[in-house]
């Protein structure tokens, strides 16, 4: 028996049981997209049962009823991690006061038709989106994973369902300019978690919390001198080492900082 | 009482709210001092015991030098002793009483009415110093780290308190004759306890920590620093005894040699630090700061000449003494601050504006928060103004003094421009 709940990702189901794909497709014709291997890989991994049921317009129980015979153990007590009832939401303030010239449109349906993941294209557009502007995504379903991803970065969103095959989602950039990318290849706007993920398994660690000034800086620079090119250095520090930052810039290192508390700071230093 | 005003914050980073007012005040004081210098350039052809000269000296020493050092120390000491600043309240008291006291004192000198309001100004300055001293002492006692640099700062603050108390006695001496001689006779004592005990000891104590840090140098020599500490304090005590208990001018060479040796040792410390640096490129701010260390040799040289003349001619050379004072306050101390402001303030502002945004994405570089072109022009105006003004004092030329004062005023405007730009910095597009 494999336990599943509303927050289990579709991708997990597909991995766990070879017949899960056809079973899910039989729930709603909307899920025929999942037969496309590329789409299956990218969307299924980010979509939970709760999200899938929401965007297909069916009930979570429909999923559970169909999946139970395959040997999944259903846990219905888990709290669903997405908001319910967004369909009837009134338009938020940012939608009311925006002029048409501040809305950029991106139709991702052709990308999905060709079996590609539109996420990179969307993120590119998001990066160039100036503060106070809106990115309008045209899709055939509500991109719930994307809404969650961007809300973590401080974007407000609003979804209007025009028909079963046409859903417009508006993302409003009300965050500060560090989200705005420059023309370099590297992803400057990537936040801590993404960078951490990018270097998963390729991270060297150094702990300078017990060192007296100015030894932390020397220890970090020494560790960086022997850091393999595609690795990141994870630093445990007592404070943000402000005097190190220009030196990192000088040596063309990028860095991300995470303040845990007033007396604990983590740093990630890497080369793009 | 001490339990109620201590910090509860666990961080060793002092709040910018404590530090930035000192920087802002110092910048404005420098502007006012340069403006007064421009208005009274002609007075620098006469005697140094002149109301305007006294006023300018005290803005420079207290409003510019001391306020800046107090601000930077509140930030730096917790980092040195690896524990937090004991009390923000004491820091605010220290700022407020100095900020109110200094204008009273300076105005009193300028109009030469050394009555009650000038004395109150002096008392407020002493209150500010005592608040800082208590804050420093409790922070150090609570810390488990002993640190040579913190000792320098603490001892220097004791000398500052001594300077201020002597100064206040001299002030009362104008009205009530509390001392056996004229106030003018005690001026060298008051001035040198301040210059050597406060400024020199502090600059070496802080500089020996910051210079290797900014150059990213592995050089450190605590023993050498303790030698410097001993030479300066010993030299200063020798000077005070020689000054108070003998009339023998040749004895003054002993403290001069001791302090001179200390400065040369510190110069050696800096050179070694420079040679062992990891950062090969030295930026403009560091160049100005390193220049200020070379400038320490100028007052030594002029002092040696003054003392030599004293021994052989019994009469002091007025314009040399005036030049000596100018070189110290507008040369050495100002050069240090001009350079070091932009090696410290951008980082304090960066921390204030960006620390909670730091995980989100790419941040601007702290050194990009001020304008380096303005800094370069400021340095040029400063060096020209300083050299010309010193020349003007020595050759008694009012036009040269006025042109030089105008250049120094431009320096202070450009300095303030960059400081204001920093203080008003908002999160920017990267």
PDB file of C-alpha atoms in Angstrom, chain A residues 130-131 176-182 184 188-193 209-214 217-219 221-222 238-240 242-247 249-251 253-259 261-263, chain B residues 9-13 76 78-80 82 145-147 209-210 212-214 216-218 278-279 281 343-344 347-348 350-351 354-368 427-430:
ATOM      1  CA  UNK A 130       9.660  46.130 -14.697  1.00  0.00           C
ATOM      2  CA  UNK A 131       8.143  47.100 -11.392  1.00  0.00           C
ATOM      3  CA  UNK A 176      11.760  45.717  -5.830  1.00  0.00           C
ATOM      4  CA  UNK A 177      14.190  45.947  -8.615  1.00  0.00           C
ATOM      5  CA  UNK A 178      16.423  43.065  -7.665  1.00  0.00           C
ATOM      6  CA  UNK A 179      13.984  40.909  -9.583  1.00  0.00           C
ATOM      7  CA  UNK A 180      14.914  42.726 -12.731  1.00  0.00           C
ATOM      8  CA  UNK A 181      17.515  40.903 -14.699  1.00  0.00           C
ATOM      9  CA  UNK A 182      20.326  42.395 -16.702  1.00  0.00           C
ATOM     10  CA  UNK A 184      23.942  38.652 -18.753  1.00  0.00           C
ATOM     11  CA  UNK A 188      20.780  37.223 -11.122  1.00  0.00           C
ATOM     12  CA  UNK A 189      17.272  37.250  -9.872  1.00  0.00           C
ATOM     13  CA  UNK A 190      17.403  33.680  -8.698  1.00  0.00           C
ATOM     14  CA  UNK A 191      16.770  33.580  -5.013  1.00  0.00           C
ATOM     15  CA  UNK A 192      18.538  31.645  -2.304  1.00  0.00           C
ATOM     16  CA  UNK A 193      16.565  28.420  -2.611  1.00  0.00           C
ATOM     17  CA  UNK A 209      31.625  31.483  13.278  1.00  0.00           C
ATOM     18  CA  UNK A 210      34.328  30.719  15.829  1.00  0.00           C
ATOM     19  CA  UNK A 211      37.066  32.760  14.130  1.00  0.00           C
ATOM     20  CA  UNK A 212      38.171  36.179  15.326  1.00  0.00           C
ATOM     21  CA  UNK A 213      38.260  39.160  13.008  1.00  0.00           C
ATOM     22  CA  UNK A 214      39.634  39.300  10.324  1.00  0.00           C
ATOM     23  CA  UNK A 217      37.502  36.733   5.491  1.00  0.00           C
ATOM     24  CA  UNK A 218      40.833  34.959   4.995  1.00  0.00           C
ATOM     25  CA  UNK A 219      39.250  31.553   5.562  1.00  0.00           C
ATOM     26  CA  UNK A 221      38.963  33.586   0.408  1.00  0.00           C
ATOM     27  CA  UNK A 222      41.236  30.575   0.908  1.00  0.00           C
ATOM     28  CA  UNK A 238      28.013  35.301  12.525  1.00  0.00           C
ATOM     29  CA  UNK A 239      27.201  38.378  10.489  1.00  0.00           C
ATOM     30  CA  UNK A 240      27.014  39.578   6.907  1.00  0.00           C
ATOM     31  CA  UNK A 242      30.163  43.374   4.224  1.00  0.00           C
ATOM     32  CA  UNK A 243      33.854  43.961   3.591  1.00  0.00           C
ATOM     33  CA  UNK A 244      34.133  40.678   1.753  1.00  0.00           C
ATOM     34  CA  UNK A 245      31.446  41.594  -0.782  1.00  0.00           C
ATOM     35  CA  UNK A 246      33.477  44.017  -2.948  1.00  0.00           C
ATOM     36  CA  UNK A 247      36.289  41.457  -3.000  1.00  0.00           C
ATOM     37  CA  UNK A 249      32.724  41.178  -6.920  1.00  0.00           C
ATOM     38  CA  UNK A 250      36.349  41.827  -7.802  1.00  0.00           C
ATOM     39  CA  UNK A 251      36.997  38.102  -8.230  1.00  0.00           C
ATOM     40  CA  UNK A 253      31.975  35.576  -7.672  1.00  0.00           C
ATOM     41  CA  UNK A 254      28.228  35.829  -7.192  1.00  0.00           C
ATOM     42  CA  UNK A 255      26.760  35.431  -3.749  1.00  0.00           C
ATOM     43  CA  UNK A 256      23.474  34.990  -1.956  1.00  0.00           C
ATOM     44  CA  UNK A 257      22.923  35.737   1.706  1.00  0.00           C
ATOM     45  CA  UNK A 258      20.370  34.306   4.082  1.00  0.00           C
ATOM     46  CA  UNK A 259      19.956  35.903   7.483  1.00  0.00           C
ATOM     47  CA  UNK A 261      19.006  35.645  12.957  1.00  0.00           C
ATOM     48  CA  UNK A 262      20.964  38.647  14.188  1.00  0.00           C
ATOM     49  CA  UNK A 263      23.815  36.338  15.095  1.00  0.00           C
TER      50      UNK A 263
ATOM     51  CA  UNK B   9      19.835  42.212  20.669  1.00  0.00           C
ATOM     52  CA  UNK B  10      22.219  39.292  20.186  1.00  0.00           C
ATOM     53  CA  UNK B  11      23.917  40.696  17.107  1.00  0.00           C
ATOM     54  CA  UNK B  12      27.369  42.288  17.228  1.00  0.00           C
ATOM     55  CA  UNK B  13      26.321  44.687  14.483  1.00  0.00           C
ATOM     56  CA  UNK B  76      33.769  48.881  15.304  1.00  0.00           C
ATOM     57  CA  UNK B  78      31.577  45.391  19.146  1.00  0.00           C
ATOM     58  CA  UNK B  79      33.197  43.725  16.141  1.00  0.00           C
ATOM     59  CA  UNK B  80      36.652  43.878  17.753  1.00  0.00           C
ATOM     60  CA  UNK B  82      33.199  39.928  19.523  1.00  0.00           C
ATOM     61  CA  UNK B 145      37.815  38.679  24.314  1.00  0.00           C
ATOM     62  CA  UNK B 146      40.821  40.762  25.204  1.00  0.00           C
ATOM     63  CA  UNK B 147      41.869  42.814  22.278  1.00  0.00           C
ATOM     64  CA  UNK B 209      42.995  46.750  12.612  1.00  0.00           C
ATOM     65  CA  UNK B 210      41.393  48.332   9.536  1.00  0.00           C
ATOM     66  CA  UNK B 212      45.275  45.059   7.125  1.00  0.00           C
ATOM     67  CA  UNK B 213      41.578  44.296   6.751  1.00  0.00           C
ATOM     68  CA  UNK B 214      41.039  46.605   3.785  1.00  0.00           C
ATOM     69  CA  UNK B 216      43.265  41.851   2.958  1.00  0.00           C
ATOM     70  CA  UNK B 217      46.638  41.277   4.499  1.00  0.00           C
ATOM     71  CA  UNK B 218      47.692  38.432   6.732  1.00  0.00           C
ATOM     72  CA  UNK B 278      46.250  39.693  -0.978  1.00  0.00           C
ATOM     73  CA  UNK B 279      44.278  42.436  -2.688  1.00  0.00           C
ATOM     74  CA  UNK B 281      44.629  46.677  -6.412  1.00  0.00           C
ATOM     75  CA  UNK B 343      35.540  52.628   3.470  1.00  0.00           C
ATOM     76  CA  UNK B 344      33.057  52.387   6.348  1.00  0.00           C
ATOM     77  CA  UNK B 347      28.966  49.240   4.344  1.00  0.00           C
ATOM     78  CA  UNK B 348      26.865  50.551   7.223  1.00  0.00           C
ATOM     79  CA  UNK B 350      24.419  48.691   2.713  1.00  0.00           C
ATOM     80  CA  UNK B 351      23.670  46.697   5.846  1.00  0.00           C
ATOM     81  CA  UNK B 354      19.983  45.448   1.932  1.00  0.00           C
ATOM     82  CA  UNK B 355      20.555  42.973   4.750  1.00  0.00           C
ATOM     83  CA  UNK B 356      16.943  41.772   4.838  1.00  0.00           C
ATOM     84  CA  UNK B 357      16.791  41.610   1.050  1.00  0.00           C
ATOM     85  CA  UNK B 358      20.042  39.724   0.780  1.00  0.00           C
ATOM     86  CA  UNK B 359      18.622  36.294  -0.019  1.00  0.00           C
ATOM     87  CA  UNK B 360      16.367  37.558  -2.765  1.00  0.00           C
ATOM     88  CA  UNK B 361      18.801  38.046  -5.575  1.00  0.00           C
ATOM     89  CA  UNK B 362      21.767  40.044  -6.760  1.00  0.00           C
ATOM     90  CA  UNK B 363      22.643  43.052  -4.646  1.00  0.00           C
ATOM     91  CA  UNK B 364      24.507  46.216  -5.589  1.00  0.00           C
ATOM     92  CA  UNK B 365      28.114  46.383  -4.465  1.00  0.00           C
ATOM     93  CA  UNK B 366      28.593  48.484  -1.281  1.00  0.00           C
ATOM     94  CA  UNK B 367      31.306  50.542  -2.948  1.00  0.00           C
ATOM     95  CA  UNK B 368      28.883  51.585  -5.704  1.00  0.00           C
ATOM     96  CA  UNK B 427      17.086  50.127  -2.600  1.00  0.00           C
ATOM     97  CA  UNK B 428      18.228  50.573  -6.180  1.00  0.00           C
ATOM     98  CA  UNK B 429      17.902  48.808  -9.482  1.00  0.00           C
ATOM     99  CA  UNK B 430      20.832  46.439  -9.822  1.00  0.00           C
TER     100      UNK B 430
END
